[in-house]
Short mmCIF file of C-alpha atoms in Angstrom, two decimals:
data_model
loop_
_atom_site.label_atom_id
_atom_site.label_comp_id
_atom_site.label_asym_id
_atom_site.label_seq_id
_atom_site.Cartn_x
_atom_site.Cartn_y
_atom_site.Cartn_z
CA MET A 1 16.38 25.28 -45.50
CA ARG A 2 16.86 21.58 -44.57
CA HIS A 3 19.99 22.56 -41.82
CA GLY A 4 17.78 25.82 -41.13
CA LYS A 5 15.04 23.31 -39.78
CA TYR A 6 16.76 22.58 -36.55
CA PRO A 7 18.44 25.83 -35.36
CA PHE A 8 14.69 27.34 -35.69
CA ILE A 9 13.25 24.68 -33.73
CA ILE A 10 16.06 24.71 -31.11
CA GLY A 11 15.39 28.02 -31.15
CA PHE A 12 11.80 27.54 -29.83
CA LEU A 13 12.51 25.30 -27.32
CA VAL A 14 15.47 26.56 -25.44
CA VAL A 15 13.51 28.97 -23.60
CA PRO A 16 9.82 26.88 -22.32
CA LEU A 17 12.98 24.44 -21.27
CA ALA A 18 15.59 26.72 -19.41
CA LEU A 19 12.04 27.57 -17.52
CA TYR A 20 10.67 24.52 -16.26
CA LEU A 21 14.36 23.42 -15.40
CA VAL A 22 15.06 26.08 -13.53
CA PHE A 23 11.13 26.47 -11.41
CA VAL A 24 9.93 23.01 -12.07
CA VAL A 25 12.94 20.47 -12.20
CA GLY A 26 15.21 23.33 -9.62
CA ALA A 27 12.19 23.26 -7.36
CA TYR A 28 12.17 19.44 -6.86
CA LEU A 29 15.18 19.76 -6.23
CA GLN A 30 15.12 21.59 -3.87
CA MET A 31 12.81 19.97 -1.82
CA PHE A 32 14.69 16.92 -1.87
CA GLN A 33 17.76 18.70 0.00
CA LEU A 34 15.17 20.54 2.53
CA SER A 35 13.51 17.76 3.12
CA LEU A 36 16.51 16.92 4.77
CA THR A 37 17.26 20.24 7.31
CA ASP A 38 15.60 20.89 10.22
CA TRP A 39 14.26 24.27 7.74
CA SER A 40 11.90 26.23 9.94
CA GLY A 41 10.66 28.13 6.46
CA TYR A 42 13.57 31.29 6.81
CA GLY A 43 16.76 31.83 8.68
CA GLY A 44 19.89 28.81 7.79
CA PHE A 45 19.33 25.37 8.98
CA SER A 46 21.04 22.49 9.39
CA TYR A 47 21.07 19.13 7.72
CA ILE A 48 19.74 16.38 10.39
CA GLY A 49 19.31 13.37 7.74
CA LEU A 50 16.56 11.11 7.69
CA GLU A 51 15.04 12.90 11.10
CA ASN A 52 12.09 13.82 9.10
CA PHE A 53 11.25 11.66 7.39
CA GLN A 54 11.50 8.75 11.27
CA LYS A 55 9.04 11.82 12.62
CA LEU A 56 7.06 11.21 9.39
CA TRP A 57 6.89 7.75 10.52
CA ASP A 58 5.64 8.67 13.44
CA ASP A 59 3.27 10.82 13.43
CA PRO A 60 -0.34 9.40 13.13
CA VAL A 61 -1.96 12.98 11.55
CA PHE A 62 0.39 11.64 8.53
CA TRP A 63 -1.39 8.34 9.08
CA VAL A 64 -5.18 10.13 9.34
CA ALA A 65 -3.92 12.05 6.05
CA LEU A 66 -2.68 9.35 4.28
CA ARG A 67 -5.83 7.11 4.68
CA HIS A 68 -8.05 9.98 3.31
CA ASN A 69 -5.87 10.98 0.43
CA LEU A 70 -6.60 6.78 -0.25
CA TYR A 71 -10.21 7.16 0.08
CA LEU A 72 -10.23 9.42 -2.24
CA LEU A 73 -7.72 7.84 -5.11
CA ILE A 74 -10.23 4.86 -5.31
CA LEU A 75 -13.70 6.56 -4.72
CA MET A 76 -13.36 9.83 -6.88
CA PRO A 77 -11.54 8.09 -9.96
CA ILE A 78 -14.52 5.29 -10.19
CA VAL A 79 -17.08 8.08 -9.51
CA THR A 80 -16.41 10.95 -12.10
CA ILE A 81 -15.44 8.06 -14.79
CA ALA A 82 -19.30 6.30 -14.15
CA LEU A 83 -20.74 9.37 -13.97
CA ALA A 84 -18.52 10.71 -17.15
CA LEU A 85 -19.01 7.29 -19.47
CA PHE A 86 -22.71 7.05 -18.84
CA PHE A 87 -23.30 10.59 -19.67
CA ALA A 88 -21.13 10.11 -22.38
CA PHE A 89 -23.11 7.36 -23.92
CA LEU A 90 -26.27 8.73 -23.08
CA LEU A 91 -25.24 11.51 -25.56
CA ASN A 92 -24.00 10.35 -28.17
CA SER A 93 -24.89 6.14 -28.19
CA GLY A 94 -23.41 5.69 -31.77
CA GLY A 95 -25.04 8.58 -33.33
CA LYS A 96 -27.86 9.41 -33.94
CA LYS A 97 -29.13 6.84 -36.23
CA ALA A 98 -28.21 4.11 -32.32
CA GLY A 99 -30.58 7.05 -30.42
CA GLY A 100 -28.09 9.51 -29.61
CA VAL A 101 -29.65 12.44 -28.02
CA TRP A 102 -31.00 15.40 -29.50
CA GLY A 103 -29.05 18.57 -28.58
CA SER A 104 -25.76 16.95 -27.25
CA LYS A 105 -23.70 19.60 -28.04
CA VAL A 106 -25.91 22.28 -25.81
CA TYR A 107 -26.29 19.59 -23.29
CA ARG A 108 -21.97 18.83 -23.63
CA VAL A 109 -21.18 22.84 -22.71
CA ILE A 110 -23.58 22.61 -19.78
CA PHE A 111 -21.33 19.61 -18.53
CA PHE A 112 -18.40 21.26 -18.61
CA PHE A 113 -19.27 24.89 -16.92
CA PRO A 114 -18.23 24.06 -13.19
CA GLN A 115 -14.68 23.28 -15.14
CA LEU A 116 -14.73 27.39 -16.11
CA LEU A 117 -15.38 28.02 -12.02
CA ALA A 118 -11.81 28.26 -10.26
CA LEU A 119 -11.34 25.77 -6.99
CA ALA A 120 -11.86 28.85 -5.22
CA ILE A 121 -15.01 29.60 -6.16
CA VAL A 122 -16.47 25.86 -6.66
CA ALA A 123 -14.85 25.47 -2.88
CA VAL A 124 -17.13 28.83 -1.62
CA ILE A 125 -20.48 27.63 -2.96
CA PHE A 126 -20.53 24.38 -2.04
CA GLY A 127 -19.17 25.80 1.55
CA ARG A 128 -22.78 27.62 1.68
CA VAL A 129 -24.50 24.77 0.61
CA PHE A 130 -23.11 22.40 3.37
CA GLY A 131 -23.90 24.36 6.18
CA SER A 132 -24.24 23.36 8.88
CA ASP A 133 -26.90 26.26 10.25
CA LYS A 134 -29.80 27.14 8.77
CA SER A 135 -27.72 29.70 6.67
CA GLY A 136 -26.75 26.82 4.73
CA MET A 137 -28.63 25.80 1.22
CA ILE A 138 -29.83 22.27 1.53
CA ASN A 139 -29.92 23.23 5.76
CA GLY A 140 -32.07 26.52 4.61
CA LEU A 141 -34.58 23.54 2.59
CA LEU A 142 -35.95 21.00 5.47
CA PRO A 143 -38.68 22.27 7.46
CA GLN A 144 -37.32 24.94 10.82
CA SER A 145 -38.31 21.69 13.51
CA TRP A 146 -35.91 19.39 11.62
CA THR A 147 -32.49 19.71 13.43
CA PRO A 148 -29.63 20.74 10.96
CA TRP A 149 -28.02 18.02 9.04
CA LEU A 150 -23.95 18.46 10.10
CA PHE A 151 -22.67 17.99 6.95
CA LEU A 152 -17.82 19.49 7.16
CA ALA A 153 -19.03 19.71 11.28
CA ASP A 154 -19.80 15.35 11.06
CA GLU A 155 -16.41 14.32 10.94
CA ARG A 156 -18.21 11.21 9.91
CA TRP A 157 -19.65 12.85 6.37
CA ALA A 158 -17.26 15.50 6.21
CA LEU A 159 -14.61 13.88 3.61
CA THR A 160 -17.59 12.39 1.98
CA CYS A 161 -19.12 16.25 1.20
CA ILE A 162 -15.50 16.66 0.18
CA LEU A 163 -14.70 13.89 -2.50
CA VAL A 164 -19.53 15.05 -3.35
CA VAL A 165 -17.73 18.19 -4.81
CA LEU A 166 -14.41 16.42 -6.30
CA VAL A 167 -16.94 14.90 -8.82
CA TRP A 168 -19.01 17.93 -9.43
CA GLN A 169 -16.39 20.02 -10.02
CA ALA A 170 -14.96 17.04 -12.61
CA VAL A 171 -17.12 15.10 -13.91
CA GLY A 172 -18.01 17.71 -16.85
CA PHE A 173 -14.65 17.48 -18.23
CA TYR A 174 -14.54 13.84 -19.04
CA VAL A 175 -17.85 13.88 -20.40
CA VAL A 176 -16.83 15.91 -23.19
CA LEU A 177 -13.50 14.31 -22.99
CA PHE A 178 -15.60 10.84 -23.92
CA SER A 179 -17.80 12.15 -25.69
CA ALA A 180 -15.45 13.36 -28.24
CA GLY A 181 -13.79 10.04 -28.11
CA MET A 182 -16.97 8.54 -28.95
CA GLY A 183 -17.74 10.47 -31.80
CA SER A 184 -14.68 10.02 -33.16
CA ILE A 185 -16.07 6.11 -33.43
CA ALA A 186 -16.56 4.93 -36.95
CA GLU A 187 -21.28 5.40 -36.42
CA GLU A 188 -20.76 2.21 -39.39
CA ILE A 189 -19.57 -0.31 -36.34
CA TYR A 190 -22.21 0.81 -34.61
CA GLU A 191 -24.89 0.49 -37.05
CA ALA A 192 -23.38 -2.84 -38.22
CA ALA A 193 -23.58 -3.95 -34.12
CA ALA A 194 -26.97 -2.92 -33.56
CA LEU A 195 -28.16 -5.04 -36.85
CA ASP A 196 -27.00 -8.17 -35.19
CA GLY A 197 -29.42 -7.44 -32.62
CA ALA A 198 -26.91 -5.60 -30.36
CA THR A 199 -28.48 -4.13 -27.46
CA LYS A 200 -27.39 -0.80 -26.05
CA ILE A 201 -25.49 -2.43 -23.25
CA THR A 202 -23.36 -4.55 -26.12
CA LEU A 203 -22.67 -1.42 -27.40
CA PHE A 204 -21.20 0.81 -24.88
CA PHE A 205 -19.16 -2.45 -23.69
CA ARG A 206 -18.36 -4.39 -26.61
CA ILE A 207 -17.38 -1.13 -28.70
CA THR A 208 -17.20 1.57 -27.00
CA LEU A 209 -15.25 0.72 -23.88
CA PRO A 210 -12.63 -1.25 -25.73
CA LEU A 211 -12.49 1.72 -28.11
CA LEU A 212 -12.22 4.28 -25.19
CA TRP A 213 -9.21 2.10 -23.72
CA ASP A 214 -6.54 4.83 -23.41
CA THR A 215 -8.87 8.03 -22.86
CA LEU A 216 -9.95 5.43 -19.45
CA GLN A 217 -6.80 5.64 -19.11
CA VAL A 218 -5.06 9.35 -19.36
CA ALA A 219 -8.87 9.62 -17.23
CA TRP A 220 -7.52 8.03 -14.12
CA VAL A 221 -4.01 8.90 -13.82
CA TYR A 222 -5.05 12.37 -14.15
CA LEU A 223 -8.14 12.00 -11.62
CA GLY A 224 -6.02 10.29 -9.33
CA ILE A 225 -3.63 13.18 -9.18
CA ALA A 226 -6.65 15.10 -8.71
CA ALA A 227 -7.26 12.79 -5.26
CA PHE A 228 -4.15 13.30 -3.95
CA ASP A 229 -4.15 16.65 -4.55
CA ALA A 230 -8.00 18.02 -2.79
CA PHE A 231 -5.71 21.12 -0.89
CA ALA A 232 -8.20 24.12 -2.64
CA LEU A 233 -11.79 22.43 -1.46
CA VAL A 234 -10.12 21.02 2.26
CA ASN A 235 -8.29 24.63 2.95
CA ILE A 236 -11.70 26.18 2.79
CA MET A 237 -14.31 24.26 3.29
CA SER A 238 -13.44 22.32 6.17
CA VAL A 239 -13.95 23.41 10.24
CA ASN A 240 -9.97 24.03 11.12
CA HIS A 241 -8.35 23.49 8.12
CA GLY A 242 -9.21 20.05 8.43
CA GLY A 243 -12.42 19.34 9.75
CA PRO A 244 -13.43 18.18 12.77
CA ASN A 245 -11.30 15.57 14.70
CA ASN A 246 -8.63 15.86 11.15
CA SER A 247 -12.24 14.17 9.56
CA THR A 248 -11.13 15.73 5.89
CA GLN A 249 -6.79 16.53 6.39
CA VAL A 250 -5.44 15.25 3.17
CA LEU A 251 -1.04 15.01 2.62
CA SER A 252 -1.25 18.75 0.43
CA MET A 253 -2.82 20.00 3.93
CA GLN A 254 -0.60 18.71 5.94
CA ILE A 255 2.53 20.16 3.97
CA TYR A 256 0.21 23.38 4.08
CA LEU A 257 0.27 23.84 7.39
CA ASN A 258 3.21 22.68 8.93
CA ALA A 259 5.24 24.77 6.76
CA PHE A 260 3.28 28.18 7.25
CA GLN A 261 1.39 27.84 10.40
CA ASN A 262 4.50 25.71 12.56
CA SER A 263 6.82 26.93 10.69
CA GLN A 264 8.54 22.77 9.86
CA ALA A 265 9.15 23.60 6.42
CA GLY A 266 11.59 20.96 6.47
CA TYR A 267 9.57 18.68 7.56
CA ALA A 268 7.32 19.67 5.47
CA SER A 269 9.30 18.79 2.20
CA ALA A 270 9.43 15.54 3.52
CA LEU A 271 5.49 15.24 3.35
CA GLY A 272 6.08 16.45 -0.48
CA VAL A 273 8.94 14.32 -1.03
CA VAL A 274 6.04 11.37 0.20
CA LEU A 275 3.92 12.59 -1.76
CA PHE A 276 6.08 13.30 -4.89
CA PHE A 277 6.82 9.75 -4.84
CA LEU A 278 3.03 8.42 -3.94
CA THR A 279 1.49 10.34 -7.10
CA LEU A 280 4.58 8.71 -9.34
CA THR A 281 4.43 5.39 -8.70
CA PHE A 282 0.13 5.62 -8.17
CA ALA A 283 1.06 7.08 -12.27
CA ALA A 284 3.67 4.10 -13.13
CA LEU A 285 0.77 1.30 -11.44
CA THR A 286 -1.83 2.37 -13.29
CA LEU A 287 -0.80 3.03 -16.48
CA ARG A 288 1.05 -0.09 -16.30
CA VAL A 289 -1.59 -2.23 -14.90
CA THR A 290 -3.30 -0.87 -17.34
CA ARG A 291 -2.38 -1.41 -20.83
CA ARG A 292 -3.68 -3.29 -23.25
CA ASP A 293 -2.57 -3.75 -27.29
CA ALA A 294 -4.88 -0.86 -29.02
CA VAL A 295 -7.98 -1.63 -30.96
CA GLN A 296 -7.98 -0.09 -34.41
CA ALA A 297 -11.67 1.33 -34.44
#
Protein backbone atom coordinates (compact mmCIF):
# COMPACT_ATOMS: atom_id res chain seq x y z
CA MET A 1 0.00 0.00 0.00
CA ARG A 2 2.88 2.35 0.83
CA HIS A 3 4.48 1.82 -2.60
CA GLY A 4 1.20 2.76 -4.30
CA LYS A 5 0.88 6.03 -2.38
CA TYR A 6 3.17 8.22 -4.49
CA PRO A 7 1.91 7.15 -7.94
CA PHE A 8 -1.59 7.89 -6.65
CA ILE A 9 -0.59 11.41 -5.55
CA ILE A 10 1.39 12.04 -8.73
CA GLY A 11 -1.60 10.97 -10.78
CA PHE A 12 -3.64 13.77 -9.23
CA LEU A 13 -0.87 16.35 -9.65
CA VAL A 14 0.08 15.72 -13.28
CA VAL A 15 -2.94 17.40 -14.91
CA PRO A 16 -3.09 20.59 -12.75
CA LEU A 17 0.71 20.94 -12.90
CA ALA A 18 0.66 20.58 -16.70
CA LEU A 19 -2.11 23.17 -16.97
CA TYR A 20 -0.14 25.54 -14.73
CA LEU A 21 3.04 25.13 -16.79
CA VAL A 22 1.20 25.70 -20.08
CA PHE A 23 -1.15 28.55 -19.15
CA VAL A 24 0.84 30.37 -16.43
CA VAL A 25 4.56 29.69 -16.83
CA GLY A 26 4.19 29.45 -20.60
CA ALA A 27 2.33 32.77 -20.73
CA TYR A 28 5.07 34.50 -18.71
CA LEU A 29 7.78 33.11 -20.98
CA GLN A 30 5.87 34.30 -24.03
CA MET A 31 5.51 37.75 -22.45
CA PHE A 32 9.29 37.95 -21.99
CA GLN A 33 9.75 36.94 -25.62
CA LEU A 34 7.23 39.46 -26.98
CA SER A 35 8.75 42.28 -24.93
CA LEU A 36 11.77 42.06 -27.27
CA THR A 37 9.66 42.45 -30.42
CA ASP A 38 7.67 45.08 -32.32
CA TRP A 39 4.55 42.91 -32.43
CA SER A 40 1.36 44.90 -32.95
CA GLY A 41 -0.96 42.22 -31.60
CA TYR A 42 -1.59 40.46 -34.91
CA GLY A 43 0.51 39.32 -37.83
CA GLY A 44 4.25 38.84 -37.74
CA PHE A 45 6.90 40.59 -35.70
CA SER A 46 10.60 41.37 -35.65
CA TYR A 47 13.03 41.24 -32.74
CA ILE A 48 14.17 44.72 -31.73
CA GLY A 49 16.17 43.92 -28.60
CA LEU A 50 15.65 46.29 -25.67
CA GLU A 51 14.05 49.12 -27.67
CA ASN A 52 10.72 48.70 -25.89
CA PHE A 53 12.42 49.13 -22.53
CA GLN A 54 14.24 52.23 -23.79
CA LYS A 55 10.92 53.62 -25.00
CA LEU A 56 9.40 52.80 -21.62
CA TRP A 57 12.21 54.64 -19.82
CA ASP A 58 11.56 57.76 -21.93
CA ASP A 59 7.75 57.56 -21.63
CA PRO A 60 6.43 60.20 -19.17
CA VAL A 61 3.09 58.39 -18.84
CA PHE A 62 4.91 55.31 -17.57
CA TRP A 63 6.45 57.31 -14.72
CA VAL A 64 3.08 58.88 -13.89
CA ALA A 65 1.48 55.42 -13.76
CA LEU A 66 4.35 54.07 -11.65
CA ARG A 67 4.00 56.96 -9.20
CA HIS A 68 0.29 56.26 -8.84
CA ASN A 69 0.96 52.56 -8.24
CA LEU A 70 3.46 53.46 -5.52
CA TYR A 71 0.88 55.79 -3.96
CA LEU A 72 -1.60 52.92 -3.81
CA LEU A 73 1.13 50.50 -2.69
CA ILE A 74 1.96 52.65 0.33
CA LEU A 75 -1.51 53.74 1.42
CA MET A 76 -3.76 50.80 0.55
CA PRO A 77 -2.06 48.18 2.79
CA ILE A 78 -1.58 50.64 5.66
CA VAL A 79 -5.18 51.90 5.69
CA THR A 80 -6.74 48.49 5.02
CA ILE A 81 -4.72 46.64 7.66
CA ALA A 82 -5.21 49.41 10.24
CA LEU A 83 -8.99 49.41 9.77
CA ALA A 84 -9.21 45.61 9.65
CA LEU A 85 -7.15 45.24 12.84
CA PHE A 86 -9.27 47.87 14.58
CA PHE A 87 -12.58 46.22 13.68
CA ALA A 88 -11.30 42.68 14.26
CA PHE A 89 -10.00 43.63 17.72
CA LEU A 90 -13.34 45.22 18.58
CA LEU A 91 -15.13 42.06 17.48
CA ASN A 92 -12.83 39.80 19.51
CA SER A 93 -10.88 41.76 22.15
CA GLY A 94 -9.76 38.63 23.91
CA GLY A 95 -13.17 36.99 24.01
CA LYS A 96 -16.41 37.97 25.73
CA LYS A 97 -14.78 38.03 29.18
CA ALA A 98 -12.40 40.74 27.96
CA GLY A 99 -15.17 42.79 26.37
CA GLY A 100 -15.70 41.25 22.95
CA VAL A 101 -18.66 42.62 21.03
CA TRP A 102 -21.96 40.78 21.30
CA GLY A 103 -23.12 39.39 17.94
CA SER A 104 -19.62 39.46 16.46
CA LYS A 105 -20.40 36.59 14.05
CA VAL A 106 -23.15 38.67 12.45
CA TYR A 107 -20.81 41.63 12.09
CA ARG A 108 -18.20 39.43 10.40
CA VAL A 109 -20.76 38.43 7.77
CA ILE A 110 -21.64 42.10 7.20
CA PHE A 111 -17.98 43.09 6.90
CA PHE A 112 -17.34 40.23 4.47
CA PHE A 113 -20.26 41.14 2.20
CA PRO A 114 -18.23 43.37 -0.23
CA GLN A 115 -16.12 40.30 -1.07
CA LEU A 116 -19.22 38.68 -2.57
CA LEU A 117 -19.48 41.42 -5.18
CA ALA A 118 -17.43 41.32 -8.37
CA LEU A 119 -15.00 44.22 -8.72
CA ALA A 120 -16.82 45.33 -11.86
CA ILE A 121 -20.07 45.67 -9.89
CA VAL A 122 -18.28 47.55 -7.11
CA ALA A 123 -16.77 49.90 -9.71
CA VAL A 124 -20.16 50.62 -11.30
CA ILE A 125 -21.76 51.27 -7.90
CA PHE A 126 -19.06 53.66 -6.73
CA GLY A 127 -18.96 55.29 -10.14
CA ARG A 128 -22.51 56.41 -9.38
CA VAL A 129 -21.65 57.28 -5.76
CA PHE A 130 -18.83 59.55 -6.92
CA GLY A 131 -20.73 60.94 -9.90
CA SER A 132 -19.58 64.47 -10.69
CA ASP A 133 -23.05 65.95 -11.26
CA LYS A 134 -26.28 65.96 -9.31
CA SER A 135 -27.05 62.43 -10.48
CA GLY A 136 -24.19 61.20 -8.32
CA MET A 137 -25.28 59.77 -4.98
CA ILE A 138 -23.16 62.09 -2.82
CA ASN A 139 -23.83 65.18 -4.92
CA GLY A 140 -27.52 64.32 -4.96
CA LEU A 141 -27.58 64.68 -1.16
CA LEU A 142 -26.09 68.16 -1.28
CA PRO A 143 -28.30 71.27 -1.31
CA GLN A 144 -29.25 72.38 -4.80
CA SER A 145 -27.43 75.68 -4.33
CA TRP A 146 -24.09 73.91 -3.77
CA THR A 147 -21.66 73.37 -6.62
CA PRO A 148 -21.34 69.61 -7.28
CA TRP A 149 -18.08 68.02 -6.19
CA LEU A 150 -16.20 66.65 -9.16
CA PHE A 151 -14.66 63.58 -7.47
CA LEU A 152 -13.48 61.33 -10.34
CA ALA A 153 -13.48 64.27 -12.77
CA ASP A 154 -11.09 66.22 -10.52
CA GLU A 155 -7.46 65.21 -11.04
CA ARG A 156 -6.68 66.17 -7.43
CA TRP A 157 -9.15 63.65 -5.97
CA ALA A 158 -9.67 60.98 -8.63
CA LEU A 159 -6.94 58.64 -7.40
CA THR A 160 -8.05 59.09 -3.80
CA CYS A 161 -11.55 57.96 -4.82
CA ILE A 162 -10.01 54.82 -6.35
CA LEU A 163 -8.07 54.24 -3.11
CA VAL A 164 -11.25 54.58 -1.02
CA VAL A 165 -13.02 51.95 -3.11
CA LEU A 166 -10.02 49.58 -2.99
CA VAL A 167 -9.95 49.82 0.80
CA TRP A 168 -13.74 49.43 1.13
CA GLN A 169 -13.72 46.33 -1.04
CA ALA A 170 -10.75 44.70 0.72
CA VAL A 171 -11.15 45.55 4.39
CA GLY A 172 -13.95 43.07 5.12
CA PHE A 173 -11.91 40.06 4.05
CA TYR A 174 -9.06 41.05 6.35
CA VAL A 175 -11.43 41.69 9.24
CA VAL A 176 -12.53 38.06 8.93
CA LEU A 177 -8.93 36.87 8.44
CA PHE A 178 -7.62 38.75 11.48
CA SER A 179 -10.67 37.72 13.53
CA ALA A 180 -9.89 34.08 12.79
CA GLY A 181 -6.29 34.66 13.86
CA MET A 182 -7.35 36.39 17.08
CA GLY A 183 -9.82 33.62 17.78
CA SER A 184 -6.98 31.09 17.74
CA ILE A 185 -5.14 32.94 20.54
CA ALA A 186 -5.78 31.25 23.88
CA GLU A 187 -8.22 33.31 25.96
CA GLU A 188 -6.22 32.47 29.08
CA ILE A 189 -3.42 34.72 27.81
CA TYR A 190 -5.76 37.70 27.69
CA GLU A 191 -7.26 36.85 31.07
CA ALA A 192 -3.84 36.58 32.71
CA ALA A 193 -2.76 39.91 31.22
CA ALA A 194 -6.02 41.55 32.30
CA LEU A 195 -5.47 40.33 35.87
CA ASP A 196 -2.07 42.03 35.76
CA GLY A 197 -3.81 45.29 34.92
CA ALA A 198 -3.18 45.40 31.17
CA THR A 199 -5.41 47.78 29.24
CA LYS A 200 -6.96 46.88 25.88
CA ILE A 201 -4.31 48.94 24.11
CA THR A 202 -1.60 46.99 25.94
CA LEU A 203 -3.33 43.71 25.09
CA PHE A 204 -3.37 44.68 21.44
CA PHE A 205 0.27 45.74 21.08
CA ARG A 206 1.85 43.24 23.48
CA ILE A 207 -0.24 40.12 22.76
CA THR A 208 -2.49 40.34 19.71
CA LEU A 209 -0.12 42.02 17.28
CA PRO A 210 2.92 39.75 17.91
CA LEU A 211 0.80 36.60 17.68
CA LEU A 212 -0.80 37.82 14.42
CA TRP A 213 2.49 38.80 12.80
CA ASP A 214 2.58 35.99 10.19
CA THR A 215 -0.99 36.79 9.16
CA LEU A 216 -0.15 40.49 8.87
CA GLN A 217 2.85 39.62 6.72
CA VAL A 218 0.73 37.66 4.25
CA ALA A 219 -1.96 40.37 4.25
CA TRP A 220 0.61 43.04 3.38
CA VAL A 221 1.87 41.01 0.42
CA TYR A 222 -1.64 40.34 -0.92
CA LEU A 223 -2.68 43.97 -0.55
CA GLY A 224 0.51 45.12 -2.26
CA ILE A 225 -0.23 42.85 -5.22
CA ALA A 226 -3.77 44.27 -5.37
CA ALA A 227 -2.34 47.81 -5.32
CA PHE A 228 -0.13 46.97 -8.30
CA ASP A 229 -3.24 45.88 -10.20
CA ALA A 230 -6.32 48.12 -9.65
CA PHE A 231 -7.15 47.66 -13.34
CA ALA A 232 -10.88 46.96 -13.05
CA LEU A 233 -11.63 49.99 -10.90
CA VAL A 234 -9.52 52.38 -12.97
CA ASN A 235 -10.95 51.08 -16.25
CA ILE A 236 -14.60 51.35 -15.20
CA MET A 237 -14.61 54.30 -12.81
CA SER A 238 -12.09 56.67 -14.40
CA VAL A 239 -12.75 59.31 -17.04
CA ASN A 240 -11.12 58.34 -20.36
CA HIS A 241 -9.51 55.16 -18.98
CA GLY A 242 -7.02 56.99 -16.80
CA GLY A 243 -8.71 60.04 -15.37
CA PRO A 244 -8.26 63.69 -16.31
CA ASN A 245 -4.61 64.33 -17.24
CA ASN A 246 -3.80 60.66 -16.45
CA SER A 247 -4.63 61.33 -12.80
CA THR A 248 -5.63 57.68 -12.19
CA GLN A 249 -3.30 56.04 -14.70
CA VAL A 250 -1.68 52.83 -13.42
CA LEU A 251 0.65 50.28 -15.01
CA SER A 252 -2.04 47.65 -15.59
CA MET A 253 -4.15 50.25 -17.41
CA GLN A 254 -1.17 51.20 -19.54
CA ILE A 255 -0.69 47.55 -20.51
CA TYR A 256 -4.32 47.30 -21.58
CA LEU A 257 -4.31 50.55 -23.58
CA ASN A 258 -1.09 49.76 -25.43
CA ALA A 259 -2.06 46.17 -26.18
CA PHE A 260 -5.69 46.67 -27.28
CA GLN A 261 -6.06 50.31 -28.33
CA ASN A 262 -2.63 51.38 -29.53
CA SER A 263 -1.74 48.05 -31.19
CA GLN A 264 1.62 47.97 -29.43
CA ALA A 265 1.56 44.50 -27.92
CA GLY A 266 5.36 44.30 -27.80
CA TYR A 267 5.54 47.50 -25.75
CA ALA A 268 2.65 46.31 -23.56
CA SER A 269 4.61 43.08 -22.92
CA ALA A 270 7.61 45.17 -21.82
CA LEU A 271 5.33 46.98 -19.37
CA GLY A 272 4.12 43.57 -18.20
CA VAL A 273 7.70 42.45 -17.58
CA VAL A 274 8.36 45.56 -15.48
CA LEU A 275 5.14 45.02 -13.50
CA PHE A 276 6.06 41.35 -12.98
CA PHE A 277 9.46 42.17 -11.50
CA LEU A 278 8.10 45.06 -9.43
CA THR A 279 5.51 42.75 -7.88
CA LEU A 280 8.03 39.97 -7.32
CA THR A 281 10.53 42.37 -5.75
CA PHE A 282 7.88 43.87 -3.48
CA ALA A 283 6.76 40.44 -2.25
CA ALA A 284 10.32 39.24 -1.64
CA LEU A 285 11.37 42.43 0.17
CA THR A 286 8.23 42.49 2.30
CA LEU A 287 8.71 38.88 3.42
CA ARG A 288 12.40 39.55 4.11
CA VAL A 289 12.01 42.85 5.97
CA THR A 290 9.07 41.67 8.09
CA ARG A 291 10.66 38.33 8.97
CA ARG A 292 10.86 37.68 12.70
CA ASP A 293 11.05 34.74 15.10
CA ALA A 294 7.76 32.95 15.62
CA VAL A 295 5.88 33.79 18.82
CA GLN A 296 4.09 30.88 20.42
CA ALA A 297 0.63 31.41 21.83
